[in-house]
Amino acid sequence: DYELGGVAIQDPSLGLLVRAWKLWVDGEDVRIAPLNDLGNATTLFSGSGITEVTLSFDNNAMPVVAYIQADELKLRWFDLSQSPPQYVVNNFGLGIATPYLTFDDKRSQFIGASDVMLFYVRSRKVWVRLLRERWTVEYEWADVPSHAGRILAAGMSRGNRMQLKFAVPPDFMLDMELGGMGF
């Protein structure tokens, strides 16, 4: 996966639109590096049976990684409420496909009101969870049309609405708004 982030991991001093980062699985290692410096990759964590990864960064430029391991959706994120603060892993179980992480609005003037969002498909519906709720609340957003494939991309439109792009012949955009949440 690829994502814009800070100048370095845990360095949001120049904002979150500074460098393109790449996240990938190398054997059992989940690795991350700036796109222009792949030779200096860092192993974030390791595990057997990881088949899919997706990346975002939180407000502090800490990597948030959702991944499929042994057919289960897991999420690794930096939890500031732990003592001491540390990475934790949430397990969301089986039957979930095509996870996609995104930060809804990385512009510096909106960082305080923005959030990391985890989208995924289960039972032909799109679901979303939010970092600000510590990933505990699951929202149903939309039905997935029968001809749609996996989530390819997510991002804010020019109309300030979150959109998902699915792999389908032909590709289409599913414009979604969660009532009362300000998205």
CSV table of C-alpha atoms in Angstrom, one decimal:
chain,number,residue,atom,x,y,z
A,1,ASP,CA,0.0,0.0,0.0
A,2,TYR,CA,1.1,3.6,-0.5
A,3,GLU,CA,0.2,6.6,1.7
A,4,LEU,CA,1.3,10.2,2.2
A,5,GLY,CA,2.7,10.9,5.7
A,6,GLY,CA,5.2,12.9,7.6
A,7,VAL,CA,8.9,13.5,6.9
A,8,ALA,CA,9.6,10.5,9.2
A,9,ILE,CA,7.7,8.0,11.3
A,10,GLN,CA,6.6,9.9,14.5
A,11,ASP,CA,7.5,13.2,13.0
A,12,PRO,CA,4.5,15.3,11.9
A,13,SER,CA,6.4,18.6,12.3
A,14,LEU,CA,6.1,19.4,8.5
A,15,GLY,CA,2.5,18.0,8.3
A,16,LEU,CA,1.2,14.7,6.9
A,17,LEU,CA,1.5,15.5,3.2
A,18,VAL,CA,5.3,15.5,3.0
A,19,ARG,CA,6.5,12.0,1.9
A,20,ALA,CA,5.0,9.1,0.0
A,21,TRP,CA,5.4,5.9,2.0
A,22,LYS,CA,5.2,2.3,0.9
A,23,LEU,CA,4.0,-0.6,3.1
A,24,TRP,CA,4.5,-4.2,2.0
A,25,VAL,CA,4.8,-7.8,3.2
A,26,ASP,CA,8.2,-9.4,2.8
A,27,GLY,CA,7.9,-13.1,3.8
A,28,GLU,CA,6.6,-12.8,7.4
A,29,ASP,CA,7.7,-9.2,7.9
A,30,VAL,CA,5.5,-6.1,7.4
A,31,ARG,CA,7.9,-3.4,6.2
A,32,ILE,CA,7.6,0.3,5.6
A,33,ALA,CA,9.9,2.9,3.9
A,34,PRO,CA,9.7,6.2,2.2
A,35,LEU,CA,9.0,5.6,-1.5
A,36,ASN,CA,12.2,7.4,-2.5
A,37,ASP,CA,14.3,5.4,0.0
A,38,LEU,CA,13.1,1.8,-0.1
A,39,GLY,CA,16.6,0.5,0.8
A,40,ASN,CA,16.2,1.8,4.3
A,41,ALA,CA,13.0,-0.1,5.1
A,42,THR,CA,11.9,-0.7,8.7
A,43,THR,CA,10.1,-3.9,9.8
A,44,LEU,CA,7.0,-2.8,11.8
A,45,PHE,CA,6.0,-6.3,12.9
A,46,SER,CA,6.1,-9.9,11.8
A,47,GLY,CA,3.5,-12.7,11.5
A,48,SER,CA,2.8,-15.8,9.5
A,49,GLY,CA,-0.1,-15.9,7.0
A,50,ILE,CA,-0.4,-12.1,6.4
A,51,THR,CA,-1.9,-11.8,2.9
A,52,GLU,CA,-3.0,-8.1,2.7
A,53,VAL,CA,-1.9,-4.8,4.2
A,54,THR,CA,-3.2,-1.2,4.2
A,55,LEU,CA,-1.6,1.9,5.7
A,56,SER,CA,-2.5,5.2,7.1
A,57,PHE,CA,-0.8,7.5,9.6
A,58,ASP,CA,-2.4,9.1,12.7
A,59,ASN,CA,-2.0,12.8,13.7
A,60,ASN,CA,1.4,12.0,15.3
A,61,ALA,CA,2.7,10.3,12.1
A,62,MET,CA,2.5,6.9,13.7
A,63,PRO,CA,1.7,4.1,11.2
A,64,VAL,CA,-1.7,2.5,11.5
A,65,VAL,CA,-1.8,-0.9,9.7
A,66,ALA,CA,-4.8,-3.0,8.9
A,67,TYR,CA,-4.1,-6.5,7.6
A,68,ILE,CA,-5.5,-9.9,6.9
A,69,GLN,CA,-3.8,-12.7,8.7
A,70,ALA,CA,-5.1,-16.3,8.5
A,71,ASP,CA,-8.4,-14.8,7.0
A,72,GLU,CA,-8.9,-12.5,10.0
A,73,LEU,CA,-8.9,-8.7,9.9
A,74,LYS,CA,-6.5,-7.2,12.4
A,75,LEU,CA,-5.5,-3.6,13.1
A,76,ARG,CA,-2.2,-2.4,14.6
A,77,TRP,CA,-2.2,1.1,16.0
A,78,PHE,CA,-0.4,3.3,18.5
A,79,ASP,CA,-2.6,3.7,21.6
A,80,LEU,CA,-1.7,6.8,23.7
A,81,SER,CA,-4.1,5.7,26.5
A,82,GLN,CA,-1.9,2.7,27.4
A,83,SER,CA,0.7,3.1,30.2
A,84,PRO,CA,3.2,3.4,28.7
A,85,PRO,CA,1.8,4.3,25.2
A,86,GLN,CA,2.3,1.4,22.9
A,87,TYR,CA,1.2,-0.4,19.7
A,88,VAL,CA,-1.9,-2.6,20.2
A,89,VAL,CA,-3.6,-5.0,17.9
A,90,ASN,CA,-7.4,-5.3,17.5
A,91,ASN,CA,-8.9,-8.4,16.0
A,92,PHE,CA,-12.1,-7.9,14.1
A,93,GLY,CA,-12.6,-11.6,13.1
A,94,LEU,CA,-13.4,-13.6,10.0
A,95,GLY,CA,-15.7,-12.9,7.1
A,96,ILE,CA,-14.2,-9.4,6.4
A,97,ALA,CA,-12.6,-8.5,3.1
A,98,THR,CA,-10.8,-5.7,1.3
A,99,PRO,CA,-9.8,-3.5,4.3
A,100,TYR,CA,-8.7,0.0,3.4
A,101,LEU,CA,-7.3,2.7,5.8
A,102,THR,CA,-7.4,6.4,5.1
A,103,PHE,CA,-6.9,9.7,6.9
A,104,ASP,CA,-10.0,11.8,6.0
A,105,ASP,CA,-8.4,15.2,5.7
A,106,LYS,CA,-4.6,15.7,6.1
A,107,ARG,CA,-4.6,19.5,5.5
A,108,SER,CA,-2.9,21.1,8.5
A,109,GLN,CA,-5.9,23.4,9.3
A,110,PHE,CA,-8.2,20.3,9.8
A,111,ILE,CA,-5.8,18.0,11.7
A,112,GLY,CA,-7.7,18.5,15.0
A,113,ALA,CA,-11.0,17.5,13.4
A,114,SER,CA,-9.8,14.8,11.1
A,115,ASP,CA,-9.6,11.1,11.7
A,116,VAL,CA,-8.2,7.8,10.6
A,117,MET,CA,-10.9,5.6,9.1
A,118,LEU,CA,-11.0,1.9,8.5
A,119,PHE,CA,-13.3,0.7,5.7
A,120,TYR,CA,-14.0,-2.9,4.9
A,121,VAL,CA,-16.6,-5.1,3.3
A,122,ARG,CA,-18.6,-7.8,5.1
A,123,SER,CA,-21.8,-9.4,3.8
A,124,ARG,CA,-21.9,-7.1,0.7
A,125,LYS,CA,-22.0,-4.0,2.9
A,126,VAL,CA,-19.4,-1.3,3.5
A,127,TRP,CA,-18.5,-0.8,7.2
A,128,VAL,CA,-16.3,1.9,8.8
A,129,ARG,CA,-14.6,2.3,12.2
A,130,LEU,CA,-12.9,5.4,13.5
A,131,LEU,CA,-9.7,6.0,15.5
A,132,ARG,CA,-11.3,8.7,17.6
A,133,GLU,CA,-13.7,6.0,18.9
A,134,ARG,CA,-10.8,3.6,19.5
A,135,TRP,CA,-12.2,1.4,16.7
A,136,THR,CA,-14.9,0.1,19.0
A,137,VAL,CA,-18.0,1.3,17.0
A,138,GLU,CA,-18.8,-0.2,13.7
A,139,TYR,CA,-20.9,1.8,11.3
A,140,GLU,CA,-22.8,0.4,8.3
A,141,TRP,CA,-22.3,2.9,5.4
A,142,ALA,CA,-23.7,1.4,2.2
A,143,ASP,CA,-24.6,-1.7,0.3
A,144,VAL,CA,-22.0,-2.9,-2.2
A,145,PRO,CA,-23.5,-3.4,-5.7
A,146,SER,CA,-23.3,-7.0,-6.8
A,147,HIS,CA,-20.8,-6.2,-9.6
A,148,ALA,CA,-18.3,-4.4,-7.3
A,149,GLY,CA,-15.0,-5.9,-6.4
A,150,ARG,CA,-12.4,-4.9,-3.8
A,151,ILE,CA,-11.9,-1.4,-2.4
A,152,LEU,CA,-9.1,0.2,-4.5
A,153,ALA,CA,-9.0,3.7,-2.9
A,154,ALA,CA,-10.6,6.0,-0.4
A,155,GLY,CA,-10.3,9.8,-0.1
A,156,MET,CA,-12.0,13.1,0.3
A,157,SER,CA,-13.7,14.5,-2.8
A,158,ARG,CA,-13.6,18.2,-3.9
A,159,GLY,CA,-17.0,18.4,-2.3
A,160,ASN,CA,-15.5,17.4,1.1
A,161,ARG,CA,-17.2,14.0,1.1
A,162,MET,CA,-15.5,10.7,1.6
A,163,GLN,CA,-15.5,8.5,-1.5
A,164,LEU,CA,-14.5,4.9,-2.1
A,165,LYS,CA,-13.4,3.5,-5.4
A,166,PHE,CA,-14.1,-0.2,-6.1
A,167,ALA,CA,-12.5,-2.5,-8.7
A,168,VAL,CA,-15.3,-3.2,-11.2
A,169,PRO,CA,-15.6,-3.2,-14.9
A,170,PRO,CA,-16.0,-0.2,-15.4
A,171,ASP,CA,-14.7,1.4,-12.1
A,172,PHE,CA,-17.2,3.5,-10.3
A,173,MET,CA,-17.2,5.8,-7.3
A,174,LEU,CA,-19.5,5.2,-4.3
A,175,ASP,CA,-20.1,8.5,-2.6
A,176,MET,CA,-20.9,8.0,1.1
A,177,GLU,CA,-21.9,10.3,3.9
A,178,LEU,CA,-22.5,9.3,7.5
A,179,GLY,CA,-25.3,11.3,8.9
A,180,GLY,CA,-24.5,13.5,11.8
A,181,MET,CA,-20.8,12.7,11.9
A,182,GLY,CA,-19.6,15.6,9.8
A,183,PHE,CA,-18.0,13.5,7.0
